[in-house]
Amino acid sequence: MNIIKSIASIGSIVGLSLLAVSQPVFSGEVMDRVMETKVIRVATNSGYPPASYLNADGVFEGYDIDVSKEVAKRMGAKAEFLNPAWEAITSGKWGGRWEMSIGSMTPTPARAKVLDFPAVYYYTPAAFYVHKDSSYETLSELNGKRIGASTGSTFEYYLQHELELDQAYSPAFEFAVKPGEVRTYEADSNVLDDLRLGDGKRLDAGITSVPTILEAIKANYPIRILGEAVFFEPLAVVTSRDDPEFSKKVGEIIEEMRQMARWWSCPRSGLVLIL
């Protein structure tokens, strides 16, 4: 299956709507804080275009940002964005520093032990990419090679053959590549920067989401996708386990947004993903 067609057939994106919803009375520390301050602090990623990134003016943009703003609006609040380390978000030890994370996180059994995933809001395929001058034509040629991924990500776990996805959300997958060396980086942008230096200079390949690869190609990175998607990630809104009522409300809002739209077109990647 063509990888772009597979995005359209399997991908599911929550459409945004400008309709407001009524707000019932809630209890719970997180919900009470949001209702009092009218602010939802959102932990996200500053280097993950087109989902979330800082623009030239230092302002957050991207699909995750748009979703965050709409969720906050439907709670009668405003979204404020933070950029903590990914490991700090996935640890679940938030310490009240933010109320929600919308940063394209995949639910896994391990993460579900310390975090709540009230709703999946889109799906995206993961794929390997190489320098455009690379001679590699098949995924099997990457066995034993140096492959880069962002640290603490599902991409790193896939390379380590440790990735576990909730079968309720994700199609089955296989580990198609056995790297010789896994090199981890703070962000996908760092992997891309090392690979753009030349074929095999620092890396032989990288792995990340297809929209991220396409965005990099659009930005003139000398890379290309190798092979087909190796797994499909369900990406979820994340809350702490401290306030079930807040988590429930976030899940209800995402479902309302899902019901309001049948498709969503990403203006940055040009993809149209069907609900």
GROMACS .gro file of C-alpha atoms in nm:
model
  275
    1MET     CA    1   0.000   0.000   0.000
    2ASN     CA    2   0.131   0.344  -0.087
    3ILE     CA    3   0.236   0.514   0.236
    4ILE     CA    4   0.049   0.837   0.164
    5LYS     CA    5  -0.269   0.647   0.076
    6SER     CA    6  -0.231   0.449   0.396
    7ILE     CA    7  -0.236   0.772   0.594
    8ALA     CA    8  -0.564   0.873   0.435
    9SER     CA    9  -0.721   0.531   0.486
   10ILE     CA   10  -0.610   0.469   0.844
   11GLY     CA   11  -0.546   0.818   0.980
   12SER     CA   12  -0.810   0.975   1.197
   13ILE     CA   13  -0.797   1.343   1.283
   14VAL     CA   14  -1.030   1.532   1.510
   15GLY     CA   15  -1.182   1.831   1.331
   16LEU     CA   16  -1.197   2.165   1.506
   17SER     CA   17  -1.521   2.352   1.560
   18LEU     CA   18  -1.590   2.700   1.689
   19LEU     CA   19  -1.911   2.601   1.866
   20ALA     CA   20  -1.916   2.659   2.239
   21VAL     CA   21  -2.056   2.414   2.494
   22SER     CA   22  -2.225   2.471   2.827
   23GLN     CA   23  -2.021   2.416   3.139
   24PRO     CA   24  -2.166   2.214   3.427
   25VAL     CA   25  -2.036   2.232   3.780
   26PHE     CA   26  -1.727   2.019   3.844
   27SER     CA   27  -1.531   1.907   4.146
   28GLY     CA   28  -1.170   1.801   4.167
   29GLU     CA   29  -0.848   1.991   4.224
   30VAL     CA   30  -0.742   2.023   3.860
   31MET     CA   31  -1.087   2.116   3.731
   32ASP     CA   32  -1.138   2.364   4.013
   33ARG     CA   33  -0.805   2.530   3.933
   34VAL     CA   34  -0.892   2.558   3.564
   35MET     CA   35  -1.236   2.699   3.636
   36GLU     CA   36  -1.090   2.952   3.878
   37THR     CA   37  -0.795   3.068   3.669
   38LYS     CA   38  -0.958   3.024   3.326
   39VAL     CA   39  -0.623   2.887   3.208
   40ILE     CA   40  -0.514   2.539   3.101
   41ARG     CA   41  -0.138   2.493   3.101
   42VAL     CA   42  -0.048   2.253   2.822
   43ALA     CA   43   0.280   2.063   2.800
   44THR     CA   44   0.378   2.011   2.437
   45ASN     CA   45   0.679   1.986   2.204
   46SER     CA   46   0.856   2.284   2.048
   47GLY     CA   47   1.039   2.082   1.782
   48TYR     CA   48   0.784   1.847   1.625
   49PRO     CA   49   0.642   2.011   1.311
   50PRO     CA   50   0.377   2.005   1.177
   51ALA     CA   51   0.216   1.892   1.505
   52SER     CA   52   0.379   2.147   1.738
   53TYR     CA   53   0.672   2.384   1.704
   54LEU     CA   54   0.791   2.737   1.771
   55ASN     CA   55   0.762   2.972   1.474
   56ALA     CA   56   1.010   3.247   1.385
   57ASP     CA   57   0.846   3.474   1.641
   58GLY     CA   58   0.880   3.220   1.921
   59VAL     CA   59   0.507   3.141   1.920
   60PHE     CA   60   0.374   2.785   1.931
   61GLU     CA   61   0.201   2.665   1.614
   62GLY     CA   62   0.078   2.334   1.477
   63TYR     CA   63  -0.205   2.088   1.487
   64ASP     CA   64  -0.152   1.997   1.854
   65ILE     CA   65  -0.162   2.365   1.939
   66ASP     CA   66  -0.491   2.414   1.753
   67VAL     CA   67  -0.646   2.116   1.931
   68SER     CA   68  -0.525   2.246   2.270
   69LYS     CA   69  -0.675   2.588   2.211
   70GLU     CA   70  -1.008   2.439   2.111
   71VAL     CA   71  -1.024   2.211   2.416
   72ALA     CA   72  -0.945   2.508   2.642
   73LYS     CA   73  -1.203   2.727   2.466
   74ARG     CA   74  -1.472   2.467   2.520
   75MET     CA   75  -1.392   2.480   2.892
   76GLY     CA   76  -1.418   2.856   2.894
   77ALA     CA   77  -1.042   2.886   2.942
   78LYS     CA   78  -0.728   2.988   2.756
   79ALA     CA   79  -0.442   2.754   2.667
   80GLU     CA   80  -0.090   2.843   2.776
   81PHE     CA   81   0.198   2.632   2.644
   82LEU     CA   82   0.506   2.490   2.813
   83ASN     CA   83   0.793   2.293   2.665
   84PRO     CA   84   0.922   2.053   2.932
   85ALA     CA   85   1.149   1.760   2.854
   86TRP     CA   86   0.961   1.467   2.703
   87GLU     CA   87   1.074   1.243   2.988
   88ALA     CA   88   0.917   1.484   3.238
   89ILE     CA   89   0.582   1.454   3.065
   90THR     CA   90   0.586   1.075   3.029
   91SER     CA   91   0.701   1.025   3.390
   92GLY     CA   92   0.363   1.136   3.522
   93LYS     CA   93   0.537   1.339   3.793
   94TRP     CA   94   0.383   1.667   3.690
   95GLY     CA   95   0.370   1.826   4.034
   96GLY     CA   96   0.091   2.063   3.930
   97ARG     CA   97   0.314   2.237   3.673
   98TRP     CA   98   0.063   2.179   3.391
   99GLU     CA   99  -0.288   2.037   3.362
  100MET     CA  100  -0.277   1.861   3.028
  101SER     CA  101  -0.040   1.747   2.756
  102ILE     CA  102  -0.129   1.755   2.389
  103GLY     CA  103   0.197   1.662   2.224
  104SER     CA  104   0.125   1.363   1.998
  105MET     CA  105   0.183   1.103   2.270
  106THR     CA  106   0.107   0.739   2.206
  107PRO     CA  107  -0.073   0.546   2.483
  108THR     CA  108   0.131   0.247   2.597
  109PRO     CA  109   0.069   0.004   2.884
  110ALA     CA  110   0.370   0.144   3.071
  111ARG     CA  111   0.260   0.505   3.033
  112ALA     CA  112  -0.096   0.419   3.132
  113LYS     CA  113   0.033   0.320   3.475
  114VAL     CA  114   0.120   0.683   3.554
  115LEU     CA  115  -0.094   0.887   3.313
  116ASP     CA  116  -0.454   0.908   3.194
  117PHE     CA  117  -0.538   0.900   2.822
  118PRO     CA  118  -0.894   1.033   2.806
  119ALA     CA  119  -0.912   1.038   2.424
  120VAL     CA  120  -0.724   0.956   2.107
  121TYR     CA  121  -0.746   1.256   1.873
  122TYR     CA  122  -0.555   1.134   1.567
  123TYR     CA  123  -0.347   0.854   1.418
  124THR     CA  124  -0.022   0.876   1.228
  125PRO     CA  125   0.210   0.625   1.059
  126ALA     CA  126   0.576   0.586   1.158
  127ALA     CA  127   0.842   0.521   0.895
  128PHE     CA  128   1.217   0.510   0.838
  129TYR     CA  129   1.392   0.777   0.636
  130VAL     CA  130   1.739   0.803   0.482
  131HIS     CA  131   1.953   1.065   0.308
  132LYS     CA  132   1.840   1.117  -0.051
  133ASP     CA  133   2.183   1.000  -0.172
  134SER     CA  134   2.158   0.671   0.018
  135SER     CA  135   2.174   0.350  -0.182
  136TYR     CA  136   1.929   0.174   0.052
  137GLU     CA  137   1.612   0.051  -0.116
  138THR     CA  138   1.470  -0.192   0.142
  139LEU     CA  139   1.424  -0.187   0.518
  140SER     CA  140   1.629  -0.504   0.557
  141GLU     CA  141   1.935  -0.309   0.442
  142LEU     CA  142   1.912  -0.104   0.763
  143ASN     CA  143   1.991  -0.407   0.979
  144GLY     CA  144   2.313  -0.342   1.166
  145LYS     CA  145   2.315   0.030   1.079
  146ARG     CA  146   2.322   0.347   1.290
  147ILE     CA  147   1.968   0.472   1.328
  148GLY     CA  148   1.852   0.783   1.513
  149ALA     CA  149   1.535   0.858   1.709
  150SER     CA  150   1.413   1.103   1.970
  151THR     CA  151   1.482   0.980   2.321
  152GLY     CA  152   1.197   0.832   2.522
  153SER     CA  153   0.977   0.811   2.212
  154THR     CA  154   0.786   0.521   2.064
  155PHE     CA  155   1.039   0.540   1.779
  156GLU     CA  156   1.327   0.465   2.017
  157TYR     CA  157   1.129   0.181   2.174
  158TYR     CA  158   1.059   0.042   1.828
  159LEU     CA  159   1.430   0.041   1.745
  160GLN     CA  160   1.504  -0.130   2.078
  161HIS     CA  161   1.231  -0.390   2.002
  162GLU     CA  162   1.061  -0.285   2.323
  163LEU     CA  163   0.758  -0.103   2.183
  164GLU     CA  164   0.421  -0.218   2.316
  165LEU     CA  165   0.102  -0.053   2.193
  166ASP     CA  166  -0.247  -0.099   2.333
  167GLN     CA  167  -0.420  -0.338   2.094
  168ALA     CA  168  -0.746  -0.156   2.158
  169TYR     CA  169  -0.603   0.143   1.974
  170SER     CA  170  -0.339   0.013   1.734
  171PRO     CA  171  -0.304  -0.234   1.445
  172ALA     CA  172  -0.057  -0.519   1.496
  173PHE     CA  173   0.300  -0.458   1.380
  174GLU     CA  174   0.636  -0.632   1.349
  175PHE     CA  175   0.993  -0.516   1.415
  176ALA     CA  176   1.122  -0.483   1.061
  177VAL     CA  177   1.474  -0.360   1.141
  178LYS     CA  178   1.743  -0.462   1.388
  179PRO     CA  179   1.981  -0.166   1.423
  180GLY     CA  180   2.349  -0.208   1.494
  181GLU     CA  181   2.342   0.113   1.700
  182VAL     CA  182   2.051   0.323   1.825
  183ARG     CA  183   2.141   0.689   1.865
  184THR     CA  184   1.897   0.896   2.068
  185TYR     CA  185   1.844   1.272   2.048
  186GLU     CA  186   1.650   1.531   2.241
  187ALA     CA  187   1.415   1.594   1.948
  188ASP     CA  188   1.339   1.470   1.596
  189SER     CA  189   1.487   1.790   1.457
  190ASN     CA  190   1.828   1.688   1.595
  191VAL     CA  191   1.808   1.351   1.418
  192LEU     CA  192   1.719   1.524   1.093
  193ASP     CA  193   2.006   1.771   1.132
  194ASP     CA  194   2.259   1.490   1.174
  195LEU     CA  195   2.129   1.299   0.874
  196ARG     CA  196   2.126   1.605   0.650
  197LEU     CA  197   2.506   1.629   0.693
  198GLY     CA  198   2.540   1.343   0.448
  199ASP     CA  199   2.470   0.977   0.392
  200GLY     CA  200   2.644   0.775   0.663
  201LYS     CA  201   2.842   1.065   0.809
  202ARG     CA  202   2.678   1.048   1.150
  203LEU     CA  203   2.370   0.837   1.081
  204ASP     CA  204   2.251   0.586   0.827
  205ALA     CA  205   1.880   0.643   0.888
  206GLY     CA  206   1.619   0.785   1.121
  207ILE     CA  207   1.266   0.694   1.223
  208THR     CA  208   0.975   0.923   1.309
  209SER     CA  209   0.619   1.004   1.202
  210VAL     CA  210   0.545   1.040   0.832
  211PRO     CA  211   0.403   1.397   0.869
  212THR     CA  212   0.730   1.501   1.035
  213ILE     CA  213   0.933   1.350   0.751
  214LEU     CA  214   0.716   1.519   0.488
  215GLU     CA  215   0.747   1.851   0.668
  216ALA     CA  216   1.126   1.816   0.670
  217ILE     CA  217   1.129   1.734   0.298
  218LYS     CA  218   0.915   2.041   0.238
  219ALA     CA  219   1.177   2.241   0.428
  220ASN     CA  220   1.443   2.112   0.184
  221TYR     CA  221   1.602   1.848   0.403
  222PRO     CA  222   1.782   1.605   0.168
  223ILE     CA  223   1.596   1.295   0.287
  224ARG     CA  224   1.344   1.041   0.158
  225ILE     CA  225   1.111   0.785   0.311
  226LEU     CA  226   1.234   0.427   0.295
  227GLY     CA  227   0.975   0.152   0.263
  228GLU     CA  228   0.625   0.151   0.404
  229ALA     CA  229   0.489   0.249   0.744
  230VAL     CA  230   0.619   0.015   1.015
  231PHE     CA  231   0.353   0.091   1.275
  232PHE     CA  232   0.059   0.324   1.328
  233GLU     CA  233   0.048   0.542   1.635
  234PRO     CA  234  -0.271   0.647   1.809
  235LEU     CA  235  -0.199   0.993   1.952
  236ALA     CA  236  -0.384   1.086   2.269
  237VAL     CA  237  -0.463   1.378   2.493
  238VAL     CA  238  -0.287   1.321   2.826
  239THR     CA  239  -0.392   1.418   3.177
  240SER     CA  240  -0.267   1.328   3.520
  241ARG     CA  241  -0.433   1.063   3.730
  242ASP     CA  242  -0.509   1.316   4.002
  243ASP     CA  243  -0.849   1.434   3.880
  244PRO     CA  244  -1.073   1.178   3.702
  245GLU     CA  245  -1.345   1.438   3.648
  246PHE     CA  246  -1.110   1.665   3.457
  247SER     CA  247  -0.995   1.371   3.246
  248LYS     CA  248  -1.356   1.273   3.177
  249LYS     CA  249  -1.445   1.625   3.067
  250VAL     CA  250  -1.147   1.643   2.831
  251GLY     CA  251  -1.251   1.311   2.678
  252GLU     CA  252  -1.607   1.434   2.629
  253ILE     CA  253  -1.484   1.749   2.455
  254ILE     CA  254  -1.264   1.553   2.214
  255GLU     CA  255  -1.559   1.328   2.130
  256GLU     CA  256  -1.776   1.636   2.064
  257MET     CA  257  -1.507   1.770   1.832
  258ARG     CA  258  -1.482   1.435   1.658
  259GLN     CA  259  -1.856   1.429   1.592
  260MET     CA  260  -1.855   1.781   1.450
  261ALA     CA  261  -1.622   1.707   1.159
  262ARG     CA  262  -1.577   1.428   0.905
  263TRP     CA  263  -1.233   1.522   0.773
  264TRP     CA  264  -0.941   1.747   0.841
  265SER     CA  265  -0.682   1.875   0.597
  266CYS     CA  266  -0.336   1.966   0.723
  267PRO     CA  267  -0.234   2.289   0.544
  268ARG     CA  268   0.133   2.229   0.620
  269SER     CA  269   0.171   1.874   0.488
  270GLY     CA  270  -0.116   1.879   0.239
  271LEU     CA  271  -0.255   1.554   0.380
  272VAL     CA  272  -0.627   1.491   0.403
  273LEU     CA  273  -0.708   1.242   0.675
  274ILE     CA  274  -1.051   1.083   0.704
  275LEU     CA  275  -1.237   1.022   1.027
   0.00000   0.00000   0.00000
